[in-house]
Short mmCIF file of C-alpha atoms and ligand atoms in Angstrom, two decimals:
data_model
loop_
_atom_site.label_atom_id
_atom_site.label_comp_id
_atom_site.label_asym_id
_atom_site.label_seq_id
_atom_site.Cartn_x
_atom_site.Cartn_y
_atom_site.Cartn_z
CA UNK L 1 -22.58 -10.57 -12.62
CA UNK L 2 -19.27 -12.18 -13.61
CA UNK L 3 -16.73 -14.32 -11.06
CA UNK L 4 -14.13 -12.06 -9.59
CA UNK L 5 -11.05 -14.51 -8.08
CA UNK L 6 -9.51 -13.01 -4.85
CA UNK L 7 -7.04 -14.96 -3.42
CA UNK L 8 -6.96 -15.23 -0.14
CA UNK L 9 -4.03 -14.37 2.19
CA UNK L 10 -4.01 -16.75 5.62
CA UNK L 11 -1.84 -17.48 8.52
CA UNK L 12 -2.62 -20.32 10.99
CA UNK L 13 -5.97 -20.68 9.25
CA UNK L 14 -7.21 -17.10 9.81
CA UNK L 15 -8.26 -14.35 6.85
CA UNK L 16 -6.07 -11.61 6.88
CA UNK L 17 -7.88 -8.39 6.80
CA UNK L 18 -6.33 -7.61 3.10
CA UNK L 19 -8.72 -10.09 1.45
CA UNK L 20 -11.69 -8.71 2.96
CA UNK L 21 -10.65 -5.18 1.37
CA UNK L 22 -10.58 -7.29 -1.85
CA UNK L 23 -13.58 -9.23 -1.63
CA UNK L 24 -15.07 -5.77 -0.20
CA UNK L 25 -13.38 -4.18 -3.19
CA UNK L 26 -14.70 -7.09 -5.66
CA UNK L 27 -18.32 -7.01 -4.50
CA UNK L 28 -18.54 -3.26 -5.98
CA UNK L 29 -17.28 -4.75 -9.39
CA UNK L 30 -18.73 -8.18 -9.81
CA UNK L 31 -19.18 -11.43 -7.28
CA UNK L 32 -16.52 -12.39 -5.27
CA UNK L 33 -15.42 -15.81 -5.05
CA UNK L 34 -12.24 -16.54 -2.84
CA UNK L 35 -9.95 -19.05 -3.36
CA UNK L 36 -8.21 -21.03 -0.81
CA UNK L 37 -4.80 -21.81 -1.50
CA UNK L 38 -3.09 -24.79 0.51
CA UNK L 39 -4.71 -26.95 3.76
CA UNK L 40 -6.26 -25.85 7.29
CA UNK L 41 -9.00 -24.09 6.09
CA UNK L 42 -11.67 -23.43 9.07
CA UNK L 43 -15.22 -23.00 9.75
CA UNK L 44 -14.38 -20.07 11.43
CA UNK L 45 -12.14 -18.86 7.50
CA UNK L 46 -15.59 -19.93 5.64
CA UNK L 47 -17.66 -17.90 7.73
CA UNK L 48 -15.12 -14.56 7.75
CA UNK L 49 -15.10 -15.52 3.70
CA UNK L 50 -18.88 -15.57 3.63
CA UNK L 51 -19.42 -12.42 5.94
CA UNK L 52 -17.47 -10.40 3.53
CA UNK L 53 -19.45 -11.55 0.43
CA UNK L 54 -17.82 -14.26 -0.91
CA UNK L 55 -20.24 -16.44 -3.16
CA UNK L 56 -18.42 -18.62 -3.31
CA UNK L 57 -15.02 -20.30 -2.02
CA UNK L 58 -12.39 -22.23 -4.21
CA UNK L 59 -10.67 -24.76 -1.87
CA UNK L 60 -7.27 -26.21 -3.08
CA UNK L 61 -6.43 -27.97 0.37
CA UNK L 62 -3.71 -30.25 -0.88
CA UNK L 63 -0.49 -29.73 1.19
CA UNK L 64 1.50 -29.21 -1.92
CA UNK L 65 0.29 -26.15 -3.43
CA UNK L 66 2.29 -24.97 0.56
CA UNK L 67 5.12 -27.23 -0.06
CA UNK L 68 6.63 -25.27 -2.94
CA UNK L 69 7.31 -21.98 -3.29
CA UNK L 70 4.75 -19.34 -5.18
CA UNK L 71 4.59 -21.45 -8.23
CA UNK L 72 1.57 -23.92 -7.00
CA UNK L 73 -0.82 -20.35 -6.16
CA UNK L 74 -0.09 -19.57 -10.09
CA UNK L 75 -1.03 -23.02 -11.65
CA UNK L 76 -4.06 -22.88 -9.01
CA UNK L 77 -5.01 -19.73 -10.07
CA UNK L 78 -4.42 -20.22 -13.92
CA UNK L 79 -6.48 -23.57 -13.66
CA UNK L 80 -9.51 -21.55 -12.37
CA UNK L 81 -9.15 -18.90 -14.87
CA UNK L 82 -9.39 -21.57 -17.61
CA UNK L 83 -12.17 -23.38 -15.33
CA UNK L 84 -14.44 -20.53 -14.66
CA UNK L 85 -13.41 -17.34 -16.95
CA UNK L 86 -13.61 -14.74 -14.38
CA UNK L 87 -13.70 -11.32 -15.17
CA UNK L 88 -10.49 -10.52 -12.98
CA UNK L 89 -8.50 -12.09 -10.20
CA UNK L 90 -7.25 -9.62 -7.63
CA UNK L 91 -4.10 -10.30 -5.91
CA UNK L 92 -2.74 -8.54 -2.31
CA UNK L 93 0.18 -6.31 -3.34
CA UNK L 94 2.23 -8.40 -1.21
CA UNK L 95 5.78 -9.53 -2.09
CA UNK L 96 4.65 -12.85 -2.94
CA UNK L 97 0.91 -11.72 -4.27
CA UNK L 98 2.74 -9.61 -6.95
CA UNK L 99 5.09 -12.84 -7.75
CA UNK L 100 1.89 -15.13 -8.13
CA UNK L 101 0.40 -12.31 -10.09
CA UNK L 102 3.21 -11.67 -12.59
CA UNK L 103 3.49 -15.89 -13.03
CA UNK L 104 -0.33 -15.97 -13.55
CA UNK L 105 -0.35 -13.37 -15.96
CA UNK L 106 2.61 -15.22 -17.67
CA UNK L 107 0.46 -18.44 -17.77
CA UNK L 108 -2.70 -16.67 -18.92
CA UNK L 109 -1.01 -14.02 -21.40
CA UNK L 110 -3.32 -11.55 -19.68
CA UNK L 111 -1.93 -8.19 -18.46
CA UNK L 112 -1.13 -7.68 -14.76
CA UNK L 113 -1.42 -4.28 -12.77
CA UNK L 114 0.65 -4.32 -9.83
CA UNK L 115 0.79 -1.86 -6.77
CA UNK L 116 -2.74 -0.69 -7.37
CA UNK L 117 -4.29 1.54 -4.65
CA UNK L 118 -8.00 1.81 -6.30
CA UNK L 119 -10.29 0.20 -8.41
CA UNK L 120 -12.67 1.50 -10.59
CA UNK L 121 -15.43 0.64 -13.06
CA UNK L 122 -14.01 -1.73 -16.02
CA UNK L 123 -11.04 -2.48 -14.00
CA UNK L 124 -9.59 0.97 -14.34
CA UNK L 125 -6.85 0.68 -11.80
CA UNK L 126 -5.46 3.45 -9.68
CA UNK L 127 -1.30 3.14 -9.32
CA UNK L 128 1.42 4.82 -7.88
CA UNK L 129 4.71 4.18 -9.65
CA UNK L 130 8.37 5.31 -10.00
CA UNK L 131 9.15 5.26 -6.16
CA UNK L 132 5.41 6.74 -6.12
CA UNK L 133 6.50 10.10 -7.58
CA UNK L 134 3.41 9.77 -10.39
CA UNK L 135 0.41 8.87 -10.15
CA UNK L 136 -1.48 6.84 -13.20
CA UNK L 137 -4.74 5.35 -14.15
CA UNK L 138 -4.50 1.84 -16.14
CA UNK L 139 -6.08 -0.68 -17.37
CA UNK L 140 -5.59 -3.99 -18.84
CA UNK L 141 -6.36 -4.85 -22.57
CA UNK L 142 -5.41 -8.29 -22.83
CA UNK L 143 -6.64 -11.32 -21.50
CA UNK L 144 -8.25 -11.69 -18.10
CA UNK L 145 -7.26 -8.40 -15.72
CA UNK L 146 -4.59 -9.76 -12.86
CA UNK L 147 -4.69 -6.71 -10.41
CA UNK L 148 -2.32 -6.35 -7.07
CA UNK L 149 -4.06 -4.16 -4.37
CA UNK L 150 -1.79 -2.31 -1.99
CA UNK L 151 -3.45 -3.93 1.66
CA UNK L 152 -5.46 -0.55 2.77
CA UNK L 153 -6.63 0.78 -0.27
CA UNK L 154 -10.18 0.32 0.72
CA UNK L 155 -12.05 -0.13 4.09
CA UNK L 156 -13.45 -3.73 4.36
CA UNK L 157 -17.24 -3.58 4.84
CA UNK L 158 -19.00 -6.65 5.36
CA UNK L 159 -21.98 -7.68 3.35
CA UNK L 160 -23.34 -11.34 3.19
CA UNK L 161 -22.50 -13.78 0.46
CA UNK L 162 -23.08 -17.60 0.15
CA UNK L 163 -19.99 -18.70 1.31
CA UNK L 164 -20.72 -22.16 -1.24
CA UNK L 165 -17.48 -24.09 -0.98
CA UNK L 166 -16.47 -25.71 -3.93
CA UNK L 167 -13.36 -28.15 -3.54
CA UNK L 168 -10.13 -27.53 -6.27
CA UNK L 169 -7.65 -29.74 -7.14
CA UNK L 170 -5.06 -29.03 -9.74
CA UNK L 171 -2.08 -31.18 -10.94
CA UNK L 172 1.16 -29.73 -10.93
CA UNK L 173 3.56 -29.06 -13.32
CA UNK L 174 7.17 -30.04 -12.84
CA UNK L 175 7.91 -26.79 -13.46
CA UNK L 176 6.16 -25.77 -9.95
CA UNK L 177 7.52 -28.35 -8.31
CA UNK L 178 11.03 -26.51 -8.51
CA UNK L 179 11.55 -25.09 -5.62
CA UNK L 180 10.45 -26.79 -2.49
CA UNK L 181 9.94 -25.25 1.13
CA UNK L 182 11.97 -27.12 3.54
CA UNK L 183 11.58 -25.24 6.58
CA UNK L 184 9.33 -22.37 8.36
CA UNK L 185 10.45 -20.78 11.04
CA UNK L 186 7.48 -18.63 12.20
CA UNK L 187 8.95 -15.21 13.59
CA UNK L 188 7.63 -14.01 16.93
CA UNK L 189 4.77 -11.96 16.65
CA UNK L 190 4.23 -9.00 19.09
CA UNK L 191 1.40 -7.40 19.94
CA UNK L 192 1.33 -4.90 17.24
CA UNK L 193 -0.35 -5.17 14.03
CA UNK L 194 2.33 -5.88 10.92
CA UNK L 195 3.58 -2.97 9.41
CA UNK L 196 2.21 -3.24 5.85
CA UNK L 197 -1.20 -4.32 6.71
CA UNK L 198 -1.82 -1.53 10.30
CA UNK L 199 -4.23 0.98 9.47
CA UNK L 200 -1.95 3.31 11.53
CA UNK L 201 1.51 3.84 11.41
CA UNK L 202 3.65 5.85 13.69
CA UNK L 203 7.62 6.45 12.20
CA UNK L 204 10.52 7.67 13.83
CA UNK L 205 13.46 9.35 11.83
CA UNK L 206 17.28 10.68 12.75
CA UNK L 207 15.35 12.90 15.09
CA UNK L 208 14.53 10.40 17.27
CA UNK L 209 18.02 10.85 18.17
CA UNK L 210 18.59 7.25 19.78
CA UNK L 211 17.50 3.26 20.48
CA UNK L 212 15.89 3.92 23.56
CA UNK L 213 14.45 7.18 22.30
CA UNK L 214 12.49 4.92 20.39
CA UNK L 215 9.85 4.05 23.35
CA UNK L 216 8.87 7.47 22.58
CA UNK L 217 7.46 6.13 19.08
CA UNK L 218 6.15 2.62 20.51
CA UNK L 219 4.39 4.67 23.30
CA UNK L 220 2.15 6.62 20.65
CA UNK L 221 2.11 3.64 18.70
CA UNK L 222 0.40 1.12 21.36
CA UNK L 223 -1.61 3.89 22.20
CA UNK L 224 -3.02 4.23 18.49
CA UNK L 225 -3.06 0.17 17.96
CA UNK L 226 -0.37 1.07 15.44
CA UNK L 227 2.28 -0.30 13.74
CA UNK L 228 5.84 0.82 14.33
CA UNK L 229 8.04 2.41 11.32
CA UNK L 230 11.54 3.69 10.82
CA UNK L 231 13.67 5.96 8.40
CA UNK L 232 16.91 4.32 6.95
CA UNK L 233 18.56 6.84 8.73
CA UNK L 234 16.83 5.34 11.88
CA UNK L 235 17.61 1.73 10.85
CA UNK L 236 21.36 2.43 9.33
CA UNK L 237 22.10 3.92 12.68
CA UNK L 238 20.77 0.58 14.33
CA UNK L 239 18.19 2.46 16.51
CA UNK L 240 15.27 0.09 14.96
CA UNK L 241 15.60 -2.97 13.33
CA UNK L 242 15.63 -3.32 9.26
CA UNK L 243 12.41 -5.12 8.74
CA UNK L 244 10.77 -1.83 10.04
CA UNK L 245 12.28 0.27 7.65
CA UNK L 246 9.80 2.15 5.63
CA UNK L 247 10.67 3.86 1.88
CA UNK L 248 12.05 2.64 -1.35
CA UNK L 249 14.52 0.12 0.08
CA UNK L 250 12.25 -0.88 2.93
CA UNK L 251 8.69 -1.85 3.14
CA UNK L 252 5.54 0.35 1.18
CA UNK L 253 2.83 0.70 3.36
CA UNK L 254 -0.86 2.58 2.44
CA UNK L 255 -1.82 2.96 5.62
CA UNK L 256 -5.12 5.29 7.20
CA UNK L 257 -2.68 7.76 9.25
CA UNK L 258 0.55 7.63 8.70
CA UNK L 259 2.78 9.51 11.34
CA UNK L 260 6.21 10.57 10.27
CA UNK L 261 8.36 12.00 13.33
CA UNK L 262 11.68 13.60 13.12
CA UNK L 263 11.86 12.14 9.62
CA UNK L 264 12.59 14.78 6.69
CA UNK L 265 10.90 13.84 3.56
CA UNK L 266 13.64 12.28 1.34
CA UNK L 267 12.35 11.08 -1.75
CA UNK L 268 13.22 7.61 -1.10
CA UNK L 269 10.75 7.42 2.05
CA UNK L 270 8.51 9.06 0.75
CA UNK L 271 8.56 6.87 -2.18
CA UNK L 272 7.13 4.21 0.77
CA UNK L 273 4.58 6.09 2.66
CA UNK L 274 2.60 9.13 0.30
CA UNK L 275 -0.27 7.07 -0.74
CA UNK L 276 -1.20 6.88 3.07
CA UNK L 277 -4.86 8.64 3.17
CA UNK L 278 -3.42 11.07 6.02
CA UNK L 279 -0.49 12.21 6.89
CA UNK L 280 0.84 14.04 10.00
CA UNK L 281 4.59 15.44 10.36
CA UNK L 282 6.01 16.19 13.68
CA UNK L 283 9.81 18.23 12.59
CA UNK L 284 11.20 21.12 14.31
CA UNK L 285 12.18 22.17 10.98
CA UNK L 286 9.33 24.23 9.42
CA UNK L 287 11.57 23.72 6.13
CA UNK L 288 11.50 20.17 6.17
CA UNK L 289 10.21 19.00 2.92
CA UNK L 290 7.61 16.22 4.90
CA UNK L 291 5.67 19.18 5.34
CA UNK L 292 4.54 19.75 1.20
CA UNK L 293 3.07 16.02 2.03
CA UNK L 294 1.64 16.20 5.25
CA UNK L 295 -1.98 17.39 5.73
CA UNK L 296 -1.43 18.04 9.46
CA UNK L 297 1.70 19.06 10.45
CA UNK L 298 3.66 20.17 13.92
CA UNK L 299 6.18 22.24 14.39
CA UNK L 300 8.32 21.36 17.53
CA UNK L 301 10.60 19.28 19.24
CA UNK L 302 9.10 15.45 18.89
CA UNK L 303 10.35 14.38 22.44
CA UNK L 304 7.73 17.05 24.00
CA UNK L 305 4.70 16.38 21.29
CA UNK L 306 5.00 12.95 21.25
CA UNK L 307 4.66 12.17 24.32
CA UNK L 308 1.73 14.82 24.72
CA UNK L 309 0.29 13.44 21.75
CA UNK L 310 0.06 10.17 23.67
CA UNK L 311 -1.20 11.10 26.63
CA UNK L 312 -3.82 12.90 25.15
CA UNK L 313 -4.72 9.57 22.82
CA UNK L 314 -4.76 7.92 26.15
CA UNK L 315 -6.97 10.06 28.21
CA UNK L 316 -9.65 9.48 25.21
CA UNK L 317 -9.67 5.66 25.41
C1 LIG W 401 19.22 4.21 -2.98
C2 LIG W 401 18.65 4.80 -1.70
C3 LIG W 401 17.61 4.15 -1.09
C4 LIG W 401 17.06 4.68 0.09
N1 LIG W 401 16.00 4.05 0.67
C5 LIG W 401 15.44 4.62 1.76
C6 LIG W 401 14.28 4.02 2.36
O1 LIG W 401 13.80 2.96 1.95
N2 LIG W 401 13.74 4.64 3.41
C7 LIG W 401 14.22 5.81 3.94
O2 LIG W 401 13.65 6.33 4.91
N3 LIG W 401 15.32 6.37 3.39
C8 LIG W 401 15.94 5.80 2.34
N4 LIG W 401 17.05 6.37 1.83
C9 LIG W 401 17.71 7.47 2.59
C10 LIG W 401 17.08 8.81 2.35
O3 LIG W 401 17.68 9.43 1.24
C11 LIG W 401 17.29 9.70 3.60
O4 LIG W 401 18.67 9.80 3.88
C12 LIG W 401 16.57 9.21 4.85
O5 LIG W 401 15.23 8.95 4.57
C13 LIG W 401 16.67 10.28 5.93
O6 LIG W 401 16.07 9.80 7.09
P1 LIG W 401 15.51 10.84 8.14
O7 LIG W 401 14.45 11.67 7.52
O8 LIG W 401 15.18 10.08 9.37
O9 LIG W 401 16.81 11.71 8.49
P2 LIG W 401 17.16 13.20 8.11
O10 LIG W 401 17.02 13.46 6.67
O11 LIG W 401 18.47 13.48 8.77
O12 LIG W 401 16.01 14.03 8.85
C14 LIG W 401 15.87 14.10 10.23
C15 LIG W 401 14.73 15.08 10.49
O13 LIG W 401 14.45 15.10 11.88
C16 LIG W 401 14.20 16.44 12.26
N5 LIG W 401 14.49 16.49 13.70
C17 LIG W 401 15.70 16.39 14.31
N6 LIG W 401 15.54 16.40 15.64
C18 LIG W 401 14.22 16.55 15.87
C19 LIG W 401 13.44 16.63 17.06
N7 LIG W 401 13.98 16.56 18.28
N8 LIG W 401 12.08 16.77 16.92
C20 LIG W 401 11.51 16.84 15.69
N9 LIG W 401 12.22 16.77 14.54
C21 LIG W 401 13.55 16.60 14.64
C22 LIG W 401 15.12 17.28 11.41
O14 LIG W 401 14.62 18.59 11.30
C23 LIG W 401 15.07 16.51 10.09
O15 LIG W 401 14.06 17.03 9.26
C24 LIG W 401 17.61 5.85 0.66
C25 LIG W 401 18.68 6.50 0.03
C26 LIG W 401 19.20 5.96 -1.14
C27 LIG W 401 20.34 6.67 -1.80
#
């Protein structure tokens, strides 16, 4: 079966659980091989790689694909495509996965599908577009197929591969060299999972009613091993802080469960959230139009189902 390319996403030398969905997600369509991208690859990485059912593993380690920005990923990626004509490379839909994506499709003159949330047979890809208000099925026709997965489009299932590591190294262009990384500041991580990759997401809207209200959210949150979402009305009113924001001006997230509370519907969230596999609406409206997109929905006052809600989740641990 032909070489599929996922590229993996790491921090601090661990796989984040988005590539195994793609090498999961590759395995059904061809043989996975993953490819490194930048030093401090570990045993511990090879063996996560291999569990999944990566054959084998592409390992750029030179510090300067890291030292410039997105550019080095591309050239790495287009060098392998040349190398070992794959018959795809699959991308995270992640803001920079989609930028190496669209600058390896440039390189390759292949066609890139971005935002996908399934894949099919021949590469038929599974997208939700204009704010996610359609739904289409594409597919590329030129060149070698560059797809971006939305993280939690699939369940990662493990299933042994070889795990043969093959080193990389690719000279850059000038061209990649353009922009160079001068500084990371790594951003204190809490205890919850990040908001585009949880498998659960609990969101609080206007109805939340205030910033300390919000403990009502993180309560059924930590109980759930979720991650923690807001409205814009939420975040505009300063009760949660911007990076949490979910909708079209915030972050997309494809989540398992996806719990919107005291949150009405608008367009533009929903434009964030609807490809979530299930959705649950606490409003005391029975109007509100989150209910045409929930499949479970509540009628009441969040501040009494919440916390219920959580208490039950508790009681069941
Ligand atoms: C260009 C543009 C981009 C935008 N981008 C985004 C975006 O990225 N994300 C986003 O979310 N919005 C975005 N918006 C804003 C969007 O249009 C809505 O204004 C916003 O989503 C409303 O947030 P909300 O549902 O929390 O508030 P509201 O629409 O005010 O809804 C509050 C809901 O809470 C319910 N409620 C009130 N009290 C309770 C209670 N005690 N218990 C239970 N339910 C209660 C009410 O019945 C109501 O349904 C954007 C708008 C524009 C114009």
């Amino acid at each position: 079966m032909s070489e599929i390319l996922v590229l993996v996403e790491h921090v601090d030398g661990e796989v984040k659980k988005v590539t195994l969905e793609l090498l999961t997600l590759a395995r059904s369509l061809g043989t996975p091989a993953a490819v490194w991208a930048g030093p401090g690859i570990t045993d511990d990485a090879k063996a996560r790689l291999a569990e999944y059912g990566a054959d084998k593993i592409y390992v750029a380690g030179a510090d300067e694909i890291v030292d410039y920005v997105v550019a080095p990923k591309a050239e790495l990626l287009a060098h392998l495509v040349a190398d070992k004509s794959p018959a795809a490379v699959l991308v995270a839909a992640t803001t920079e996965g989609k930028e190496v994506a669209g600058r390896l499709a440039v390189k390759t003159g292949s066609g890139v599908i971005t935002d996908a949330v399934g894949l099919g047979e021949g590469f038929v890809a599974d997208q939700s577009i204009f704010g996610g208000g359609v739904n289409v099925r594409s597919k590329v026709s030129k060149g070698t197929p560059i797809i971006a997965v939305r993280p939690n489009s699939t369940a990662p299932v493990a299933a042994a591969g070889a795990g043969t590591e093959e080193q990389v190294s690719v000279t850059l262009t000038a061209s990649a060299r353009a922009a160079r990384v001068l500084e990371r500041v790594k951003q204190e991580k809490g205890a919850r999972p990040e908001l585009t990759e949880a498998a659960i997401v609990v969101s609080g809207g206007r109805g939340v009613g205030s910033a300390e209200n919000f403990s009502v959210i993180e309560g059924l949150a930590d109980a759930l091993g979720a991650a923690v979402g807001a409205s814009r009305a939420a975040t505009d009113a300063g009760w949660y802080p911007h990076q949490f924001q979910v909708g079209q001006t915030g972050k997309t997230v494809s989540p398992q469960l996806y719990i919107a509370a005291g949150i009405s519907g608008a367009i533009q969230h929903r434009a964030g959230m609807q490809t979530a596999k299930t959705i649950v609406a606490i409003n005391k409206d029975p109007e509100a139009p989150i209910f045409e997109l929930a499949d479970y929905g509540v009628v009441g006052d969040l501040h009494q189902v919440v916390p219920q809600l959580t208490e039950e989740v508790v009681k069941r641990k």
